[in-house]
CSV table of C-alpha atoms and ligand atoms in Angstrom, one decimal:
chain,number,residue,atom,x,y,z
P,1,MET,CA,-38.4,64.3,3.8
P,2,LYS,CA,-40.0,63.6,7.4
P,3,ILE,CA,-43.1,61.8,5.7
P,4,ARG,CA,-40.7,59.9,3.3
P,5,CYS,CA,-38.9,58.4,6.0
P,6,ILE,CA,-42.1,57.5,7.8
P,7,LEU,CA,-43.2,55.8,4.8
P,8,SER,CA,-40.0,53.9,4.6
P,9,ILE,CA,-40.5,52.7,8.2
P,10,ILE,CA,-43.8,51.4,7.3
P,11,LEU,CA,-42.9,49.5,4.5
P,12,ILE,CA,-39.7,48.2,5.5
P,13,GLY,CA,-41.1,47.2,9.5
P,14,GLY,CA,-45.1,47.7,9.1
P,15,ILE,CA,-46.0,44.0,7.6
P,16,SER,CA,-45.3,42.6,10.9
P,17,SER,CA,-47.1,42.6,14.1
P,18,SER,CA,-45.4,45.5,15.7
P,19,PHE,CA,-47.3,47.8,12.8
P,20,ALA,CA,-48.7,50.0,15.2
P,21,GLN,CA,-45.4,50.3,17.5
P,22,VAL,CA,-43.7,51.2,14.3
P,23,ILE,CA,-46.1,54.2,13.4
P,24,ASN,CA,-45.9,55.3,17.0
P,25,LYS,CA,-41.7,55.5,16.4
P,26,GLN,CA,-42.5,56.9,13.1
P,27,THR,CA,-40.5,60.6,14.4
P,28,ILE,CA,-37.4,58.6,15.5
P,29,SER,CA,-35.5,58.9,11.7
P,30,SER,CA,-37.5,62.1,10.9
P,31,ASP,CA,-34.0,63.8,10.7
P,32,ASN,CA,-32.1,60.6,9.4
P,33,GLN,CA,-30.8,61.7,6.1
P,34,THR,CA,-30.5,58.0,4.9
P,35,PRO,CA,-33.8,55.9,3.6
P,36,LEU,CA,-34.4,53.4,5.7
P,37,VAL,CA,-34.5,50.3,3.1
P,38,GLY,CA,-33.1,47.1,3.0
P,39,CYS,CA,-34.1,43.8,1.8
P,40,ALA,CA,-38.0,42.1,2.0
P,41,SER,CA,-36.8,38.8,2.3
P,42,HIS,CA,-37.7,38.5,6.3
P,43,GLU,CA,-41.1,40.5,5.1
P,44,LEU,CA,-41.9,38.5,2.6
P,45,LEU,CA,-41.4,35.2,5.3
P,46,LEU,CA,-43.6,36.9,7.5
P,47,ARG,CA,-46.4,37.5,4.6
P,48,LEU,CA,-46.4,33.7,4.0
P,49,ASP,CA,-46.6,33.0,7.4
P,50,ASP,CA,-49.6,35.1,7.4
P,51,LEU,CA,-50.7,33.0,4.1
P,52,ASN,CA,-49.9,29.9,5.5
P,53,PRO,CA,-49.8,30.0,8.8
P,54,GLY,CA,-47.0,27.8,10.5
P,55,THR,CA,-44.6,28.4,7.6
P,56,LEU,CA,-42.4,30.7,10.6
P,57,LYS,CA,-42.8,28.3,13.1
P,58,LYS,CA,-41.5,25.7,10.6
P,59,SER,CA,-38.8,27.9,9.9
P,60,ASN,CA,-37.8,28.4,13.3
P,61,ASP,CA,-37.9,24.6,14.2
P,62,TYR,CA,-35.5,23.9,11.4
P,63,LEU,CA,-33.2,26.5,11.7
P,64,LYS,CA,-33.3,25.5,15.9
P,65,GLU,CA,-32.5,21.7,14.8
P,66,VAL,CA,-29.8,22.9,12.8
P,67,ASN,CA,-28.1,24.7,15.2
P,68,ALA,CA,-28.3,22.1,17.6
P,69,ASP,CA,-26.5,19.9,15.4
P,70,PHE,CA,-24.3,22.7,14.9
P,71,GLN,CA,-23.7,23.2,18.4
P,72,LEU,CA,-23.0,19.4,19.4
P,73,ALA,CA,-20.7,18.6,16.3
P,74,HIS,CA,-23.1,16.6,14.4
P,75,SER,CA,-23.3,18.9,11.6
P,76,ARG,CA,-23.6,17.3,8.5
P,77,ALA,CA,-21.4,19.8,7.0
P,78,THR,CA,-18.4,18.0,5.1
P,79,ASN,CA,-15.4,19.3,3.1
P,80,GLU,CA,-17.4,18.6,0.1
P,81,VAL,CA,-17.5,21.9,-2.4
P,82,TYR,CA,-21.5,22.3,-3.4
P,83,ARG,CA,-21.2,24.4,-6.5
P,84,ILE,CA,-24.7,25.9,-7.3
P,85,PRO,CA,-25.2,26.7,-11.2
P,86,VAL,CA,-26.6,30.6,-11.6
P,87,VAL,CA,-28.9,32.2,-14.1
P,88,PHE,CA,-29.5,35.7,-14.3
P,89,HIS,CA,-32.8,37.0,-15.8
P,90,VAL,CA,-32.0,41.0,-16.5
P,91,LEU,CA,-35.7,42.2,-17.1
P,92,TYR,CA,-35.3,45.9,-18.9
P,93,ASN,CA,-37.2,48.7,-19.5
P,94,ASN,CA,-34.6,50.7,-21.1
P,95,ALA,CA,-31.1,50.8,-21.8
P,96,THR,CA,-30.0,51.9,-18.7
P,97,GLU,CA,-31.6,48.9,-16.8
P,98,ASN,CA,-29.7,46.9,-18.9
P,99,ILE,CA,-27.0,45.8,-17.0
P,100,PRO,CA,-23.8,44.5,-19.0
P,101,ASP,CA,-22.8,40.9,-18.5
P,102,SER,CA,-19.2,42.2,-17.4
P,103,VAL,CA,-21.0,43.2,-14.3
P,104,PHE,CA,-22.9,40.0,-13.5
P,105,ILE,CA,-19.3,38.1,-14.3
P,106,GLN,CA,-17.5,40.3,-11.6
P,107,GLN,CA,-20.7,39.9,-9.4
P,108,MET,CA,-20.1,36.3,-9.5
P,109,GLU,CA,-16.3,36.8,-8.5
P,110,ILE,CA,-17.8,38.6,-5.2
P,111,LEU,CA,-20.1,35.8,-4.7
P,112,ASN,CA,-17.6,33.3,-4.7
P,113,ASN,CA,-15.1,34.9,-2.7
P,114,ALA,CA,-17.7,35.9,0.0
P,115,TYR,CA,-18.8,32.1,0.4
P,116,ARG,CA,-15.2,30.4,0.3
P,117,ARG,CA,-14.1,33.7,2.5
P,118,GLN,CA,-11.2,34.1,-0.1
P,119,ASN,CA,-12.2,37.8,-0.2
P,120,THR,CA,-8.9,39.9,0.4
P,121,ASP,CA,-10.8,42.7,3.1
P,122,THR,CA,-11.3,39.7,5.7
P,123,VAL,CA,-8.1,41.0,6.9
P,124,ASN,CA,-10.1,43.8,8.6
P,125,MET,CA,-12.2,41.0,10.7
P,126,ARG,CA,-11.7,41.9,14.6
P,127,PRO,CA,-9.8,39.0,16.6
P,128,ASP,CA,-12.9,38.7,18.5
P,129,PHE,CA,-14.5,36.8,15.6
P,130,ILE,CA,-11.4,34.8,14.4
P,131,ASP,CA,-12.5,31.6,16.1
P,132,VAL,CA,-16.3,32.1,14.6
P,133,VAL,CA,-16.1,33.3,11.2
P,134,GLY,CA,-15.7,30.4,8.3
P,135,ASP,CA,-15.5,29.4,4.9
P,136,SER,CA,-18.7,28.0,3.6
P,137,LYS,CA,-17.6,25.7,1.0
P,138,ILE,CA,-20.4,26.8,-1.2
P,139,GLU,CA,-19.9,27.9,-4.6
P,140,PHE,CA,-21.3,29.3,-7.7
P,141,TYR,CA,-21.1,29.5,-11.3
P,142,LEU,CA,-23.1,30.8,-14.4
P,143,ALA,CA,-24.7,27.8,-15.8
P,144,THR,CA,-23.3,26.6,-19.1
P,145,THR,CA,-26.5,24.3,-20.2
P,146,ASP,CA,-30.0,25.9,-20.2
P,147,PRO,CA,-32.8,23.8,-19.1
P,148,ASN,CA,-33.1,22.7,-22.8
P,149,GLY,CA,-30.0,21.3,-22.9
P,150,GLY,CA,-28.5,24.5,-25.1
P,151,VAL,CA,-25.4,26.3,-24.7
P,152,THR,CA,-25.8,29.4,-22.7
P,153,ASN,CA,-23.7,32.0,-20.5
P,154,GLY,CA,-26.4,32.2,-17.7
P,155,ILE,CA,-27.1,35.6,-18.5
P,156,ILE,CA,-30.7,36.6,-20.1
P,157,HIS,CA,-31.5,39.9,-21.1
P,158,LYS,CA,-35.1,40.3,-22.0
P,159,GLN,CA,-36.8,43.6,-22.8
P,160,THR,CA,-40.4,44.5,-20.6
P,161,GLN,CA,-42.8,46.8,-21.0
P,162,VAL,CA,-42.9,47.1,-17.0
P,163,THR,CA,-41.5,50.5,-16.2
P,164,ASN,CA,-40.9,49.6,-12.4
P,165,PHE,CA,-41.9,46.2,-10.8
P,166,GLY,CA,-42.4,47.4,-7.6
P,167,GLY,CA,-45.6,48.9,-8.8
P,168,VAL,CA,-47.8,52.3,-7.8
P,169,LEU,CA,-48.5,53.0,-3.9
P,170,PRO,CA,-51.7,54.9,-4.6
P,171,TYR,CA,-51.9,56.2,-0.8
P,172,GLY,CA,-50.4,58.7,1.2
P,173,ALA,CA,-49.9,60.5,5.0
P,174,SER,CA,-52.1,59.1,7.3
P,175,GLN,CA,-53.1,56.3,5.2
P,176,GLN,CA,-51.3,53.5,7.2
P,177,ALA,CA,-53.9,51.3,7.0
P,178,GLN,CA,-54.1,51.3,3.6
P,179,ILE,CA,-50.4,51.0,3.0
P,180,GLN,CA,-50.3,47.9,5.0
P,181,GLN,CA,-53.4,46.3,3.0
P,182,TRP,CA,-51.6,47.7,-0.4
P,183,VAL,CA,-48.2,46.0,0.6
P,184,ASN,CA,-49.7,42.9,1.7
P,185,ASP,CA,-51.7,42.6,-1.6
P,186,SER,CA,-49.8,44.5,-4.0
P,187,LEU,CA,-46.5,44.7,-3.5
P,188,PHE,CA,-45.0,41.1,-3.7
P,189,TYR,CA,-47.4,40.2,-6.3
P,190,ASN,CA,-45.8,43.1,-8.5
P,191,TYR,CA,-42.1,42.0,-7.6
P,192,PHE,CA,-42.9,38.6,-8.4
P,193,SER,CA,-44.4,39.4,-11.9
P,194,LEU,CA,-40.3,39.5,-12.3
P,195,THR,CA,-40.8,35.7,-12.4
P,196,LYS,CA,-43.5,35.5,-14.9
P,197,ASP,CA,-43.5,35.7,-18.9
P,198,SER,CA,-47.2,36.4,-18.7
P,199,LEU,CA,-46.6,39.7,-16.6
P,200,GLY,CA,-43.8,41.1,-17.9
P,201,GLY,CA,-41.1,39.0,-16.3
P,202,ASP,CA,-39.3,35.9,-17.2
P,203,ASP,CA,-40.3,32.1,-16.3
P,204,ALA,CA,-37.8,30.6,-14.1
P,205,TRP,CA,-35.3,28.0,-15.1
P,206,ASP,CA,-36.0,24.9,-13.5
P,207,THR,CA,-35.8,26.0,-9.7
P,208,ALA,CA,-34.5,22.5,-8.5
P,209,ARG,CA,-31.7,23.0,-11.1
P,210,TYR,CA,-30.9,26.5,-10.7
P,211,LEU,CA,-30.5,29.5,-8.5
P,212,ASN,CA,-32.5,31.9,-10.7
P,213,VAL,CA,-31.9,35.7,-10.0
P,214,TRP,CA,-34.0,38.2,-11.5
P,215,VAL,CA,-32.9,41.3,-11.8
P,216,GLY,CA,-34.8,44.7,-12.7
P,217,ASP,CA,-36.3,48.0,-11.3
P,218,LEU,CA,-37.8,47.3,-7.9
P,219,THR,CA,-38.9,51.0,-7.5
P,220,ILE,CA,-42.0,51.9,-5.6
P,221,LEU,CA,-43.3,54.9,-7.2
P,222,GLU,CA,-45.5,57.2,-5.1
P,223,PRO,CA,-47.6,59.6,-6.8
P,224,GLN,CA,-48.7,60.9,-3.6
P,225,PHE,CA,-45.5,62.1,-2.3
P,226,ASN,CA,-44.8,63.4,-6.2
P,227,ASN,CA,-42.4,60.7,-6.3
P,228,VAL,CA,-40.3,63.1,-4.1
P,229,GLU,CA,-37.7,60.2,-3.7
P,230,GLU,CA,-37.4,56.4,-4.7
P,231,LEU,CA,-38.6,54.0,-2.5
P,232,VAL,CA,-37.1,50.4,-3.2
P,233,PHE,CA,-36.1,47.4,-1.9
P,234,PHE,CA,-32.8,46.5,-2.7
P,235,GLY,CA,-33.8,42.5,-3.3
P,236,LEU,CA,-35.4,39.7,-1.8
P,237,SER,CA,-35.1,36.1,-1.6
P,238,THR,CA,-37.7,33.4,-1.4
P,239,PRO,CA,-37.3,31.2,2.0
P,240,PRO,CA,-36.1,27.6,1.2
P,241,ILE,CA,-38.9,26.4,3.9
P,242,ALA,CA,-42.2,24.5,3.1
P,243,HIS,CA,-42.0,25.6,-0.6
P,244,ALA,CA,-43.1,23.0,-2.5
P,245,ASN,CA,-46.1,22.8,-0.4
P,246,TRP,CA,-47.6,26.5,-0.2
P,247,PRO,CA,-51.1,26.2,-1.1
P,248,ALA,CA,-52.1,26.8,-4.9
P,249,ALA,CA,-53.6,30.2,-3.4
P,250,THR,CA,-50.4,31.3,-1.6
P,251,MET,CA,-48.6,30.9,-4.9
P,252,GLN,CA,-51.2,32.7,-6.8
P,253,GLN,CA,-51.2,35.5,-4.8
P,254,PHE,CA,-47.4,35.6,-5.6
P,255,ALA,CA,-47.6,35.8,-9.4
P,256,GLY,CA,-46.3,31.7,-9.0
P,257,LEU,CA,-43.5,33.0,-6.5
P,258,GLY,CA,-40.5,32.3,-8.7
P,259,ASP,CA,-38.4,30.5,-6.2
P,260,GLY,CA,-34.7,32.5,-6.2
P,261,THR,CA,-33.9,36.1,-5.4
P,262,LEU,CA,-35.1,39.3,-6.9
P,263,MET,CA,-32.8,42.2,-7.0
P,264,HIS,CA,-32.9,45.9,-7.6
P,265,TYR,CA,-30.9,46.5,-11.1
P,266,LYS,CA,-28.7,49.2,-9.3
P,267,ALA,CA,-27.8,46.6,-6.5
P,268,ILE,CA,-25.8,44.3,-8.6
P,269,GLY,CA,-22.2,44.9,-8.8
P,270,PRO,CA,-19.3,46.0,-8.2
P,271,ASN,CA,-18.7,48.6,-11.4
P,272,ASN,CA,-22.3,48.9,-12.4
P,273,PRO,CA,-22.9,51.5,-14.6
P,274,ALA,CA,-26.2,52.9,-13.1
P,275,PRO,CA,-25.3,52.6,-9.5
P,276,PHE,CA,-27.3,54.1,-6.4
P,277,VAL,CA,-26.4,57.8,-6.1
P,278,GLY,CA,-27.4,60.6,-3.8
P,279,THR,CA,-29.1,59.7,-0.8
P,280,TYR,CA,-27.9,56.1,-1.2
P,281,SER,CA,-24.4,56.7,-0.9
P,282,GLY,CA,-25.1,56.5,3.0
P,283,TYR,CA,-25.4,52.9,2.6
P,284,ASN,CA,-21.4,52.7,2.1
P,285,GLY,CA,-20.9,50.0,-0.4
P,286,ILE,CA,-23.7,47.5,0.5
P,287,ALA,CA,-25.3,48.2,-2.4
P,288,ASN,CA,-22.4,48.8,-4.7
P,289,THR,CA,-20.0,46.4,-4.5
P,290,GLY,CA,-22.0,43.0,-4.8
P,291,LYS,CA,-22.2,42.7,-1.2
P,292,MET,CA,-26.1,42.6,-1.5
P,293,LEU,CA,-26.6,39.4,-3.5
P,294,VAL,CA,-24.5,37.6,-1.1
P,295,HIS,CA,-26.8,38.8,1.7
P,296,GLU,CA,-29.7,37.7,-0.4
P,297,VAL,CA,-28.0,34.4,-1.4
P,298,GLY,CA,-27.6,33.8,2.3
P,299,HIS,CA,-31.4,34.3,2.6
P,300,TYR,CA,-32.1,32.1,-0.1
P,301,LEU,CA,-29.8,29.4,1.7
P,302,GLY,CA,-31.7,29.9,4.7
P,303,LEU,CA,-30.2,32.6,6.8
P,304,ARG,CA,-32.0,34.9,9.0
P,305,HIS,CA,-30.6,38.6,9.4
P,306,ILE,CA,-28.0,38.7,12.3
P,307,TRP,CA,-30.1,40.9,14.7
P,308,GLY,CA,-33.0,38.4,14.0
P,309,ASP,CA,-35.6,41.1,13.0
P,310,GLY,CA,-36.3,42.3,16.6
P,311,ALA,CA,-35.0,43.1,20.1
P,312,CYS,CA,-32.2,41.6,21.7
P,313,ALA,CA,-34.6,38.6,22.7
P,314,GLU,CA,-35.1,37.7,18.6
P,315,ASP,CA,-32.4,35.1,17.6
P,316,ASP,CA,-31.1,34.4,14.2
P,317,TYR,CA,-30.9,30.9,15.4
P,318,VAL,CA,-27.8,30.5,15.0
P,319,SER,CA,-25.5,30.2,18.0
P,320,ASP,CA,-22.1,31.7,17.2
P,321,THR,CA,-23.6,35.4,15.8
P,322,PRO,CA,-23.8,37.5,18.5
P,323,ARG,CA,-27.2,39.4,19.2
P,324,ALA,CA,-28.2,42.9,18.4
P,325,ASN,CA,-31.3,44.8,19.1
P,326,ALA,CA,-31.2,46.1,15.7
P,327,ALA,CA,-29.8,46.2,12.1
P,328,SER,CA,-26.9,48.4,11.9
P,329,GLN,CA,-27.8,51.4,9.8
P,330,TYR,CA,-25.5,50.8,7.1
P,331,ASN,CA,-22.4,52.2,9.5
P,332,CYS,CA,-19.5,50.4,10.6
P,333,ILE,CA,-19.2,50.8,14.2
P,334,LYS,CA,-17.3,48.6,15.9
P,335,SER,CA,-18.1,49.6,19.8
P,336,THR,CA,-21.6,48.8,19.7
P,337,ASN,CA,-22.5,45.5,22.1
P,338,SER,CA,-26.4,46.0,22.0
P,339,CYS,CA,-27.2,42.8,23.8
P,340,VAL,CA,-25.3,40.4,26.2
P,341,ASP,CA,-24.5,37.2,24.7
P,342,THR,CA,-21.7,34.5,25.5
P,343,ILE,CA,-20.2,33.0,22.5
P,344,ASN,CA,-17.4,30.8,23.4
P,345,GLY,CA,-17.3,32.4,26.7
P,346,VAL,CA,-17.4,36.1,25.6
P,347,ASP,CA,-19.8,38.2,25.4
P,348,LEU,CA,-19.1,38.9,21.9
P,349,PRO,CA,-19.9,42.8,20.5
P,350,ASN,CA,-22.2,43.5,17.2
P,351,MET,CA,-21.0,41.9,14.4
P,352,VAL,CA,-20.8,44.5,11.7
P,353,GLU,CA,-18.4,42.3,9.8
P,354,ASN,CA,-21.4,39.8,9.0
P,355,TYR,CA,-22.8,39.9,5.2
P,356,MET,CA,-26.4,39.0,7.1
P,357,ASP,CA,-26.5,42.6,9.1
P,358,TYR,CA,-27.6,45.7,7.1
P,359,SER,CA,-24.0,47.1,8.1
P,360,ALA,CA,-21.6,49.2,5.6
P,361,GLY,CA,-20.7,46.9,2.8
P,362,ASN,CA,-17.4,48.3,3.1
P,363,CYS,CA,-17.2,46.7,6.4
P,364,GLN,CA,-18.9,43.2,5.7
P,365,ASN,CA,-16.3,40.4,5.4
P,366,SER,CA,-17.5,37.3,6.4
P,367,PHE,CA,-20.0,34.4,7.8
P,368,THR,CA,-19.7,32.5,10.7
P,369,ASN,CA,-19.3,28.7,10.7
P,370,GLY,CA,-22.7,28.6,12.4
P,371,GLN,CA,-24.4,30.3,9.3
P,372,ALA,CA,-22.0,28.2,7.2
P,373,ALA,CA,-23.8,25.2,8.9
P,374,VAL,CA,-27.1,26.3,8.3
P,375,MET,CA,-26.5,27.2,4.3
P,376,ARG,CA,-25.0,23.8,4.2
P,377,ALA,CA,-27.9,22.2,5.6
P,378,THR,CA,-30.3,24.0,3.4
P,379,ILE,CA,-28.8,22.6,0.6
P,380,GLU,CA,-28.9,19.1,1.7
P,381,ASN,CA,-32.4,19.3,2.8
P,382,PHE,CA,-34.2,21.7,0.8
P,383,ARG,CA,-31.9,22.5,-2.7
P,384,ASP,CA,-30.1,19.2,-3.0
P,385,SER,CA,-31.2,18.9,-6.5
P,386,VAL,CA,-29.5,22.0,-7.5
P,387,ILE,CA,-26.5,20.7,-6.5
P,388,VAL,CA,-26.7,17.1,-8.1
P,389,ASN,CA,-27.6,18.9,-11.4
P,390,SER,CA,-25.1,21.3,-11.4
P,391,VAL,CA,-22.0,19.0,-11.2
P,392,GLN,CA,-19.6,19.7,-14.0
P,393,ASP,CA,-16.0,18.9,-12.9
P,394,THR,CA,-15.8,15.9,-10.2
P,395,ASP,CA,-16.2,12.9,-11.9
P,396,PHE,CA,-16.8,9.6,-10.6
P,397,ALA,CA,-13.6,6.8,-11.3
P,398,ASN,CA,-14.0,4.4,-13.8
P,399,GLU,CA,-14.2,1.4,-11.4
P,400,ASP,CA,-16.9,3.2,-9.6
P,401,MET,CA,-19.5,1.8,-12.3
P,402,LYS,CA,-19.8,-0.2,-15.7
P,403,LEU,CA,-22.5,0.1,-18.2
P,404,PHE,CA,-22.9,-2.6,-20.7
P,405,PRO,CA,-23.7,-3.7,-23.6
P,406,ASN,CA,-22.2,-1.0,-25.5
P,407,PRO,CA,-22.6,-1.1,-28.6
P,408,THR,CA,-26.1,-2.1,-27.8
P,409,SER,CA,-28.7,-3.2,-30.0
P,410,ASP,CA,-31.7,-2.3,-27.3
P,411,ASN,CA,-31.1,-0.5,-24.0
P,412,VAL,CA,-28.1,-0.6,-21.7
P,413,ARG,CA,-27.5,-1.6,-18.1
P,414,LEU,CA,-25.7,0.4,-15.2
P,415,GLU,CA,-24.0,-1.2,-12.2
P,416,PHE,CA,-22.8,0.7,-9.3
P,417,ARG,CA,-19.6,-0.5,-7.2
P,418,GLU,CA,-21.4,0.8,-3.9
P,419,VAL,CA,-24.9,1.5,-3.5
P,420,LEU,CA,-26.0,5.4,-4.5
P,421,ASP,CA,-28.1,6.7,-2.0
P,422,LYS,CA,-29.4,9.3,-4.9
P,423,CYS,CA,-28.6,10.0,-8.5
P,424,THR,CA,-29.8,11.4,-11.4
P,425,ILE,CA,-29.5,9.6,-14.7
P,426,GLN,CA,-29.8,11.3,-18.1
P,427,VAL,CA,-29.9,10.1,-21.8
P,428,LEU,CA,-28.4,13.2,-23.8
P,429,GLY,CA,-28.6,13.1,-27.6
P,430,LEU,CA,-25.6,14.2,-29.7
P,431,THR,CA,-26.1,18.0,-29.3
P,432,GLY,CA,-26.2,17.8,-25.5
P,433,VAL,CA,-30.5,17.7,-25.5
P,434,VAL,CA,-31.9,15.7,-22.7
P,435,MET,CA,-33.9,13.3,-24.0
P,436,ASN,CA,-34.7,11.7,-21.0
P,437,GLU,CA,-33.7,12.0,-17.1
P,438,ILE,CA,-34.4,9.6,-14.0
P,439,HIS,CA,-34.1,10.4,-10.6
P,440,LEU,CA,-33.3,7.0,-8.3
P,441,THR,CA,-32.5,6.9,-4.9
P,442,HIS,CA,-30.9,3.6,-3.1
P,443,VAL,CA,-29.4,2.6,-6.1
P,444,LYS,CA,-27.0,-0.3,-6.8
P,445,SER,CA,-28.3,-0.9,-10.5
P,446,THR,CA,-30.4,0.1,-13.0
P,447,GLN,CA,-31.8,-0.3,-16.9
P,448,VAL,CA,-31.7,2.9,-18.7
P,449,ILE,CA,-33.7,3.3,-21.7
P,450,LEU,CA,-32.5,4.4,-24.5
P,451,PRO,CA,-34.7,6.2,-27.7
P,452,ALA,CA,-35.7,3.9,-30.3
P,453,VAL,CA,-34.0,5.1,-33.0
P,454,SER,CA,-30.3,4.2,-33.9
P,455,GLY,CA,-27.7,6.6,-33.0
P,456,VAL,CA,-24.9,7.8,-30.9
P,457,TYR,CA,-26.2,8.9,-27.2
P,458,PHE,CA,-24.6,10.1,-24.0
P,459,ILE,CA,-25.4,8.9,-20.3
P,460,ARG,CA,-24.9,11.2,-17.5
P,461,VAL,CA,-24.9,10.0,-14.2
P,462,SER,CA,-24.5,12.1,-11.2
P,463,SER,CA,-24.9,11.7,-7.6
P,464,HIS,CA,-24.2,14.6,-5.4
P,465,SER,CA,-21.0,16.3,-7.0
P,466,LYS,CA,-19.5,13.4,-8.7
P,467,MET,CA,-20.7,12.6,-12.5
P,468,MET,CA,-19.5,10.4,-15.3
P,469,THR,CA,-20.5,10.7,-18.8
P,470,PHE,CA,-20.4,7.3,-21.0
P,471,LYS,CA,-20.7,7.6,-25.2
P,472,VAL,CA,-23.2,4.9,-26.1
P,473,VAL,CA,-23.6,3.6,-29.7
P,474,LYS,CA,-27.2,2.4,-30.4
P,475,ARG,CA,-27.3,0.1,-33.5
E,501,LIG,ZN1,-32.0,40.5,4.2
């Protein structure tokens, strides 16, 4: 057990520059029966920074800028609810790993309640934090249309020959340097194999249109320790920063790095038929109640861990989250105030109720307004296309645009009442297949080219959260 904990610490903290320091602290948790696992999103960000220096600074600078806007009440946040379509790719090697649709449907409820702060356990929030928590006004729904325009329920089940996507750690005790090298070179590549057909995973659906969540066995096997205990990350997400500009070598390093979230199949929930048991029950619900995906989507939308992945001096760059000197160890201790900070004039205690901590799942119930501002800014700055393409049920008014002539013998023209700063125009066939798609900015009018063949077509105009669909007859 002692060796197991050492290894766990190495894998969680060892990728960062404090690797040697972590080794020196290896005895700290030797008697702790709770394995030190968590999510690997921050480790991925650090590794990306190794490969593409400047990534972390760019990410930090972006968060500082958003936070400054938020503090000055110049946040771009509006009352508009952003709706993000989700597709789950379930990669299973055996029947146990093939988590049923019902679990994902319940997971979506947890996700939506969390991001709208409509979960019933918000009543447990301490009064200290009532002024800083809020509704992120972000919602998620299972995709109803696949990239080809076909009907889908947003959940793909696919069998794989890969038994565990964490791979095999071929090193043991006193081989720390090799272990770190293996993590750097192999672990993330192994994990992102989930995102590639050719590597036993499933190719992403257009990451500019969907939040892709891959679900599979993230276990890392350790034959050097007789696989004494599963070593696993619950999940990880790609950061929104600079993704499109990562050099090809970086992309290759991570099997193409499908943008989105990777989840261990046991951490999807609630009511997962194959939940964490035994030692992992020490996680007090974070991995069994659907809150791990809430946490991971927070990373996908730009959030850092609330303790800033370091001591008190390290920040998550969100002004209304109190600082902490470490992650909560899957507990719900409300008396801890590990760092001095001043939020609204108060030195708030550690916020174990926050989804971006590693506190007990049954303790987590909120995001802060500052975190909501980061996530909304991330959508607006980096993931806007997901929203533009996701609109479903909010329509333009009839007077907002007109299309003519209809019927037509050639093409048609669209005129808008006001200039649209950005919009997407799709031409769809009768079956819903997208036949043509154009993206325009600052548009007041435009020609829409129809297929040469006569027939009935649909033209779908979407801009931010609004949509209008026309039925056009071409003779
Ligand atoms: Zn995390």
